[in-house]
Short mmCIF file of C-alpha atoms and ligand atoms in Angstrom, two decimals:
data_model
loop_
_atom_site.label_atom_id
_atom_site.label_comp_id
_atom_site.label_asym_id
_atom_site.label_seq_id
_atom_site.Cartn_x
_atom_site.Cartn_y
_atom_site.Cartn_z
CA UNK X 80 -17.67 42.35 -18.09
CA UNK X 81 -20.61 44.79 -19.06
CA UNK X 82 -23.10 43.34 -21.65
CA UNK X 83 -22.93 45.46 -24.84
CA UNK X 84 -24.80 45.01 -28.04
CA UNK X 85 -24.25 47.40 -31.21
CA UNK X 86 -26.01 49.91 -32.43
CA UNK X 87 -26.76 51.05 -35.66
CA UNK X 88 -23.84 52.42 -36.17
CA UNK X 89 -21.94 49.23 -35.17
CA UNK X 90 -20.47 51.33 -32.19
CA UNK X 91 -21.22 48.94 -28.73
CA UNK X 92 -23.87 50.39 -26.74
CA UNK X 93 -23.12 49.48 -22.97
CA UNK X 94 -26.93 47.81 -21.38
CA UNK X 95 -25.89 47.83 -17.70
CA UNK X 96 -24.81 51.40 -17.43
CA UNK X 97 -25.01 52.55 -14.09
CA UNK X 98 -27.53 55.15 -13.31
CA UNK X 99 -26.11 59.13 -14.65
CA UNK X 100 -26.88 59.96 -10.97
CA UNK X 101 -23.58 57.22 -9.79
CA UNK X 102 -21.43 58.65 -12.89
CA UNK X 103 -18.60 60.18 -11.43
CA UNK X 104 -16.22 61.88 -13.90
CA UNK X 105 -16.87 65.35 -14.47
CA UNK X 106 -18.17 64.81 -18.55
CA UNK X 107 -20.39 62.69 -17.22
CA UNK X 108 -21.63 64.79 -14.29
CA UNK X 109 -22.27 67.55 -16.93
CA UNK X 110 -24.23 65.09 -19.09
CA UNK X 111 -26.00 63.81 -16.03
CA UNK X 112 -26.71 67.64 -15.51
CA UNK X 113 -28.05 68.23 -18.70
CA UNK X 114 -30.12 65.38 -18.76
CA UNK X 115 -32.05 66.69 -15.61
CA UNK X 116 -32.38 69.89 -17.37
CA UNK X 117 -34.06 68.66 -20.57
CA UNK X 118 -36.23 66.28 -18.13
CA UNK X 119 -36.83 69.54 -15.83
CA UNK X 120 -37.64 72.05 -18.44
CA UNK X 121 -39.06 69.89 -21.62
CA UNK X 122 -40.37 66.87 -19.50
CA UNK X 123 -38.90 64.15 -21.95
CA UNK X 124 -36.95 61.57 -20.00
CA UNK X 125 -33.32 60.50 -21.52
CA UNK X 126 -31.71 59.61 -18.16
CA UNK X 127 -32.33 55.96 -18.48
CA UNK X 128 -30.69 55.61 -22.23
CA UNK X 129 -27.84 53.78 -22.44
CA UNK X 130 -25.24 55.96 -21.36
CA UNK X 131 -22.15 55.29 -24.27
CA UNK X 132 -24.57 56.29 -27.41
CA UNK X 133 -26.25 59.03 -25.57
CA UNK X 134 -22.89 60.65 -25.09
CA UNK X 135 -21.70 60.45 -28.39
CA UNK X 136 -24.74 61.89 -29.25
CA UNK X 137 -24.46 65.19 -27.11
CA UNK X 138 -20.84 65.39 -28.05
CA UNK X 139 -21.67 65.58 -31.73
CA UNK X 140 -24.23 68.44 -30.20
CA UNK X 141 -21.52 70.29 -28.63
CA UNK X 142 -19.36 70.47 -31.84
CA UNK X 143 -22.23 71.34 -34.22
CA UNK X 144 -23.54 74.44 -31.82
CA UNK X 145 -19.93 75.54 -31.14
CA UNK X 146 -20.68 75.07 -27.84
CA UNK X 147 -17.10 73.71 -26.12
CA UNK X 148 -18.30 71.62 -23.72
CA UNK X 149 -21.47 69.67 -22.20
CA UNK X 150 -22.29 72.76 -19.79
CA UNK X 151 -21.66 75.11 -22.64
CA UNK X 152 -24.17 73.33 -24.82
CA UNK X 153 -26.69 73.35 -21.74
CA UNK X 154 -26.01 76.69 -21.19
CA UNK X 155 -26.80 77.28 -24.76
CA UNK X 156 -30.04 75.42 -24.80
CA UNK X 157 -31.35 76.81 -21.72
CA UNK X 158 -30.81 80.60 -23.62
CA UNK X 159 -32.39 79.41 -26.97
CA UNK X 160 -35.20 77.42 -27.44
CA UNK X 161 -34.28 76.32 -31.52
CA UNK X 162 -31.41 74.99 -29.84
CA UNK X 163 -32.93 73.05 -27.11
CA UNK X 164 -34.79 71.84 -29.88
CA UNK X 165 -31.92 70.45 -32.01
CA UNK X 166 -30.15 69.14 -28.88
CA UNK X 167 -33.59 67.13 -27.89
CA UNK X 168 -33.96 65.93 -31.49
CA UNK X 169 -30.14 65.02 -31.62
CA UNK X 170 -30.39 63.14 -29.04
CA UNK X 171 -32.80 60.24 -30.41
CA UNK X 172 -31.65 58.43 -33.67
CA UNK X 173 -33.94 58.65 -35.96
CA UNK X 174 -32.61 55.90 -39.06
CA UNK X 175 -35.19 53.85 -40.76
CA UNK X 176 -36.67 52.26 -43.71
CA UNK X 177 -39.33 50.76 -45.51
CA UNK X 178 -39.70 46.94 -45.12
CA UNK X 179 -36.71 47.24 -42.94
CA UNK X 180 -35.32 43.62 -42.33
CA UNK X 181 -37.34 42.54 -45.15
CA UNK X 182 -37.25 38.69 -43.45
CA UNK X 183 -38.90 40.21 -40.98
CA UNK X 184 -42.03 40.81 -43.10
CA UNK X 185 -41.90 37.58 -44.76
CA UNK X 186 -42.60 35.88 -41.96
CA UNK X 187 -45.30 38.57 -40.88
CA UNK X 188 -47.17 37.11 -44.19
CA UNK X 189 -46.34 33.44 -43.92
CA UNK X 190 -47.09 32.53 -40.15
CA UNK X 191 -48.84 35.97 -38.91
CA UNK X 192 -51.27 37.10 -41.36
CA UNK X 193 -53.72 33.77 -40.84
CA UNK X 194 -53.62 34.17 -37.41
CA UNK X 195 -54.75 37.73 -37.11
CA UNK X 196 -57.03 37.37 -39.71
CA UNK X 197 -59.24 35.00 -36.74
CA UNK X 198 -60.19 38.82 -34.99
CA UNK X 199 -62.79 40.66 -36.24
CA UNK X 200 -60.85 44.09 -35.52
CA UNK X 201 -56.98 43.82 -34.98
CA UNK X 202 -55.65 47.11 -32.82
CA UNK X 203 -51.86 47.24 -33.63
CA UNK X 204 -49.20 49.54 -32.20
CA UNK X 205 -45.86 50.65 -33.67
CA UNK X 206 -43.94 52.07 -31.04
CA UNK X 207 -40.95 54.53 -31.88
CA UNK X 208 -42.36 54.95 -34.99
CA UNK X 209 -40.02 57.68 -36.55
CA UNK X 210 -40.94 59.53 -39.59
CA UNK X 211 -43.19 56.49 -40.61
CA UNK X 212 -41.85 54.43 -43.10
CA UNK X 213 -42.17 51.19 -40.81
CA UNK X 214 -45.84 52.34 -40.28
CA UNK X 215 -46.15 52.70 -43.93
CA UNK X 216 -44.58 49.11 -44.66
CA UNK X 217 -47.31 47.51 -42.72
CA UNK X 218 -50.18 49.24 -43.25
CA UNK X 219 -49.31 47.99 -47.20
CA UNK X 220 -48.67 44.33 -45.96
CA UNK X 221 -51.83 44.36 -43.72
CA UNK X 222 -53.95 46.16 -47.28
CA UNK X 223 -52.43 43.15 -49.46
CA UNK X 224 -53.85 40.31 -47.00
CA UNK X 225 -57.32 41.99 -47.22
CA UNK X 226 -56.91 42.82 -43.09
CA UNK X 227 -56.29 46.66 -43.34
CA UNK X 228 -60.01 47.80 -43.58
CA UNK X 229 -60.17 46.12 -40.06
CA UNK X 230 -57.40 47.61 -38.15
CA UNK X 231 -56.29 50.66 -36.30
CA UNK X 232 -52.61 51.22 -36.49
CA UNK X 233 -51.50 53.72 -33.34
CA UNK X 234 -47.95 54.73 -34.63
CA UNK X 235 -46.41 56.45 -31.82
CA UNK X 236 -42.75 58.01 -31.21
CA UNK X 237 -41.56 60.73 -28.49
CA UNK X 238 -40.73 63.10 -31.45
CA UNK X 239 -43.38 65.54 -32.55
CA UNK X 240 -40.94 66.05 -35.23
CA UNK X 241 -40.41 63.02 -36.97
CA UNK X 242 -44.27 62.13 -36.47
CA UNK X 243 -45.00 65.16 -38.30
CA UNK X 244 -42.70 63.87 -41.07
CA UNK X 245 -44.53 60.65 -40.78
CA UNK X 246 -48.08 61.51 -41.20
CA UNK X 247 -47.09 63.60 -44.07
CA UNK X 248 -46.31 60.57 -45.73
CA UNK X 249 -43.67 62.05 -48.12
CA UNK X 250 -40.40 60.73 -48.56
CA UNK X 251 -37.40 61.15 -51.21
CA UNK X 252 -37.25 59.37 -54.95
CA UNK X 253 -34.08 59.14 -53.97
CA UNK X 254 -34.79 55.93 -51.24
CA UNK X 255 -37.65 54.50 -53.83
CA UNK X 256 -35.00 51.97 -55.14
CA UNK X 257 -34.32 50.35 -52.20
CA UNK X 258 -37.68 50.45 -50.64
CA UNK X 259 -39.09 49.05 -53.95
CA UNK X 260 -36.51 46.16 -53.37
CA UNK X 261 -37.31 45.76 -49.71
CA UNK X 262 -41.02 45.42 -50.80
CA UNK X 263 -40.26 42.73 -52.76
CA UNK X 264 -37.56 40.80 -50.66
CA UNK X 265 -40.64 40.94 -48.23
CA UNK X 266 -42.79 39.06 -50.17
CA UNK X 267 -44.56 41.79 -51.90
CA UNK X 268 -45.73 40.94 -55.80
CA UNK X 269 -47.51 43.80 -56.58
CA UNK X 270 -46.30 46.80 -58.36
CA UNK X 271 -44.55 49.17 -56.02
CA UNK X 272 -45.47 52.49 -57.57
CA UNK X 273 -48.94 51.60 -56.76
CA UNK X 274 -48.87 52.95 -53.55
CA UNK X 275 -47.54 56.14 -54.20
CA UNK X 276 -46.92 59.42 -56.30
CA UNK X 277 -44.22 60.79 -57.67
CA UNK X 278 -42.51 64.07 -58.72
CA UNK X 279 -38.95 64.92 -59.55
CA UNK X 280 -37.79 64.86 -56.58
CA UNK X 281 -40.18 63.26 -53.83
CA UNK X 282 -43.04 60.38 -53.28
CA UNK X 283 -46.29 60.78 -51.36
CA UNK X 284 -47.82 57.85 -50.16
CA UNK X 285 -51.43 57.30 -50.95
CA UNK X 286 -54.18 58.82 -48.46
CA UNK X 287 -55.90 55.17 -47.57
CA UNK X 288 -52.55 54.35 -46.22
CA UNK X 289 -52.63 56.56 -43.55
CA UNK X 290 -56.72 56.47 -42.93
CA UNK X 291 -56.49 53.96 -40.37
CA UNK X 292 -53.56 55.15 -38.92
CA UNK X 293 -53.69 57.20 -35.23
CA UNK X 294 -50.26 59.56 -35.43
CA UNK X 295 -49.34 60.41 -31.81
CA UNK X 296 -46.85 61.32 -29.24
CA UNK X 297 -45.98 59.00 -27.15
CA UNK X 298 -42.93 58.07 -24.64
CA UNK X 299 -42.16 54.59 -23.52
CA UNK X 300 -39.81 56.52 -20.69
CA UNK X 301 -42.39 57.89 -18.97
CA UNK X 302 -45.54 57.44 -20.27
CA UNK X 303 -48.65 54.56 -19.17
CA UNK X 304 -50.40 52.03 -22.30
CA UNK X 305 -53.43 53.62 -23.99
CA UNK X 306 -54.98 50.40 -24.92
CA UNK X 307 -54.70 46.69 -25.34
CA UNK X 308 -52.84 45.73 -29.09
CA UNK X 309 -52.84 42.48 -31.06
CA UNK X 310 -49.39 43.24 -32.18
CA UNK X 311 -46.44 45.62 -31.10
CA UNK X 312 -43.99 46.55 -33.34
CA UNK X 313 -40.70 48.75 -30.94
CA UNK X 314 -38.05 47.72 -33.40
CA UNK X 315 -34.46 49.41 -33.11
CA UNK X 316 -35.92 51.42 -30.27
CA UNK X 317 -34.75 49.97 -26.79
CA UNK X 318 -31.13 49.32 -28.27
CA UNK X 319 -31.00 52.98 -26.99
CA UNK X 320 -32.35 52.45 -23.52
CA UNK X 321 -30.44 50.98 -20.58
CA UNK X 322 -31.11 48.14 -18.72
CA UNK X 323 -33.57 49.39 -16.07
CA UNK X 324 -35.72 51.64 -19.33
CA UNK X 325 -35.33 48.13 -21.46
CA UNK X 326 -37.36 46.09 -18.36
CA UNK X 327 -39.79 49.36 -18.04
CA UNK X 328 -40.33 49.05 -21.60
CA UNK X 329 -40.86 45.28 -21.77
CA UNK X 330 -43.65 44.96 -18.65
CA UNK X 331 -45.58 47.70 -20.81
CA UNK X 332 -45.70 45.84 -23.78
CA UNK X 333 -46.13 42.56 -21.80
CA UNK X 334 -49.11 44.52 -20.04
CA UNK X 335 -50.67 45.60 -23.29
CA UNK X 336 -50.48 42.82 -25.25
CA UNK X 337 -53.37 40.37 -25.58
CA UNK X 338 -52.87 37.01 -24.83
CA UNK X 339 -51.55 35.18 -28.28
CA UNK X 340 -50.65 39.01 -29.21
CA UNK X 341 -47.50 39.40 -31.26
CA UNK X 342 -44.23 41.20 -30.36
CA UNK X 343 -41.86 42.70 -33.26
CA UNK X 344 -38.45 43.90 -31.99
CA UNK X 345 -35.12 45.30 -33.86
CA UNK X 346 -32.35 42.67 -35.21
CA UNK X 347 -30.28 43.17 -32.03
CA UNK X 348 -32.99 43.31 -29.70
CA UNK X 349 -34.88 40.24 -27.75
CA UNK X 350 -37.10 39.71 -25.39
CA UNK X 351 -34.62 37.41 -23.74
CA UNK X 352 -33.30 38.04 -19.98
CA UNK X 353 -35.95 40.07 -19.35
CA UNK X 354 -38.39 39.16 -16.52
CA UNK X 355 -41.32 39.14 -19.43
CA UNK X 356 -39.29 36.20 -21.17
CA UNK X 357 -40.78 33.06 -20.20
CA UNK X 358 -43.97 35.02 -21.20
CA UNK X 359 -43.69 34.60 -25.08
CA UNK X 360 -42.27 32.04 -27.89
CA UNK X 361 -40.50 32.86 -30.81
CA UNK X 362 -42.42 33.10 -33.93
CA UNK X 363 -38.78 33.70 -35.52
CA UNK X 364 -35.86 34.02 -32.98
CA UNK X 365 -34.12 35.15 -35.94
CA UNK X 366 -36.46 37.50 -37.33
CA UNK X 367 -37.35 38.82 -33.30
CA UNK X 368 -40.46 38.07 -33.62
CA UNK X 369 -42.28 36.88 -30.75
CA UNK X 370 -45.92 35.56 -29.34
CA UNK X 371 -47.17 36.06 -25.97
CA UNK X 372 -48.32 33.15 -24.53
CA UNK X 373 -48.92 34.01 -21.02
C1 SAM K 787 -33.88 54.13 -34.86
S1 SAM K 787 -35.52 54.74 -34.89
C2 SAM K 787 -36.41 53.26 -35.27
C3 SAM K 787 -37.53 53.51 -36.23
C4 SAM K 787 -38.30 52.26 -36.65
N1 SAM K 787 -38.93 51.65 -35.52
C5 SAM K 787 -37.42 51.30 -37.36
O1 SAM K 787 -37.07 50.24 -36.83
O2 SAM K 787 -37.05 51.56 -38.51
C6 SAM K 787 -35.85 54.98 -33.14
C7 SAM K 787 -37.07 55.84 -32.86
O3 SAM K 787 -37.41 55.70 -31.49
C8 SAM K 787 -37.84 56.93 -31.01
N2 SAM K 787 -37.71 56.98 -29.55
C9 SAM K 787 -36.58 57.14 -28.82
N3 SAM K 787 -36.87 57.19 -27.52
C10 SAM K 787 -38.21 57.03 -27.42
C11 SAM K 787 -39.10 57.00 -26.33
N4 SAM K 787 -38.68 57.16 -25.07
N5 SAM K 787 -40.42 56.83 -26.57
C12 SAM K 787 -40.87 56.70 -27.85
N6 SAM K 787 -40.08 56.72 -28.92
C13 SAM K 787 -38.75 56.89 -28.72
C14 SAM K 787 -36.93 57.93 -31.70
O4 SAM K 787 -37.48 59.24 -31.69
C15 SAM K 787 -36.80 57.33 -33.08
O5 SAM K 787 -37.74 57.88 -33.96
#
């Protein structure tokens, strides 16, 4: 039986797909095609993501551009470069939150915060970083237990689009609700609005919250560590990936971590069966939070 987890969509993504390059029916071929196009002509590497989710993806491409088929969609692409554009940013899913899996931040400030407060300067690294809010989240966590003035966040992601989004910091009134009720689920006690602006119709995020942050591209398909982190947040990234990207993506954050650094993954992601495992403990199997111990 193939090992499948969901996504976040609840649809099963398939871990063990074989390479695109084995796939044999002709959908697939044309996908595997495409994918070697996009890696060819825009350099961005999707042929190791778990095959099921990716396809669903492109599909949902090929309907929105009219396009008929995989080919026609490539064909497309190759003649337009807005649409190579969409299909590249349609092919990553971009969903997030602030104080997503608020648990997960509870136990960032119960069993986390002492410990990193021991380093004079704490380098942290939040890898897939979409358009921020996670980034956000923790820069406001790290400011509440007096630790922010300290650190250097690098929040990374292989989109230029949704970093843009993210260092811009702005994000609708219409999510404030249930970020404000994350926040506090996470343990936050002060008032929300402090850390923001409002208008009608959007919220900026104060200016210290991004002044220690480094905004950057950055692809855990291809691309080497830039430095050695105290913590890694890649949450609700490698669900995406198959199993060979996954064990890529683990030795580079097993290779960049310090030793007692912290690991932070997504609610259906672990660092278990991958060769890294017997390298960490759990701080919170529950909450996927790990420590490296060796
Ligand atoms: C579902 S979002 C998760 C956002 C955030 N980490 C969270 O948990 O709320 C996944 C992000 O991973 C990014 N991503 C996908 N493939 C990537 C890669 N190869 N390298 C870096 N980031 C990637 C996507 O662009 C997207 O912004």
């Amino acid at each position: 039986m193939p090992k499948t987890l969901p996504d976040e969509s609840g649809a099963a993504v398939q871990l063990d797909a074989p390479h695109p390059k084995l796939c044999a029916d002709s959908e697939t071929a044309e996908l595997c095609l495409l994918l070697e196009t996009i890696f060819e002509r825009q350099g961005i590497d999707f042929r190791d993501y778990a095959h099921s989710s990716l396809k669903r993806r492109v599909l949902r491409r090929v309907v929105e551009e009219g396009a008929g088929s995989i080919a026609g969609l490539q064909r497309l692409a190759l003649a337009d470069p807005m649409r190579m554009e969409r299909l590249v940013t349609g092919l990553t899913v971009h969903t997030t939150s602030m104080f997503r899996d608020p648990g997960f931040y509870l136990v960032l400030r119960d069993q986390v915060v002492s410990i990193l407060r021991t380093y004079p300067f704490l380098r942290l690294w939040v890898a897939g970083c979409s358009t921020g809010e996670e980034v956000y989240s923790l820069a406001i966590l790290l400011h509440e237990a007096g630790l922010y003035q300290r650190c250097r966040i690098y929040a990374t992601d292989v989109n230029d689009a949704v970093l843009a989004k993210a260092k811009d910091g702005i994000f609708p009134l219409s999510v404030m609700q249930e970020y404000t009720r994350n926040y506090q689920k996470s343990g936050g006690q002060r008032d929300f609005t402090e850390y923001y602006t409002a208008d009608s119709k959007f919220v900026v995020f104060r200016p210290f919250l991004r002044e220690n942050v480094v905004f950057a591209a950055h692809n855990l398909a291809g691309d080497a560590s830039f430095n050695e982190f105290h913590g890694i947040f890649c949450r609700n990234v490698m669900i995406y990936f198959n199993r060979r990207l996954q064990d890529r993506v683990h030795q580079l954050f097993h290779d960049s971590l310090v030793t007692f650094g912290y690991l932070g993954l997504g609610r259906s992601e672990s660092v278990r069966f991958y060769p890294s495992e017997c390298g960490y403990e759990a701080v919170s199997a529950r909450e996927r939070l790990y420590r490296k111990i060796k």
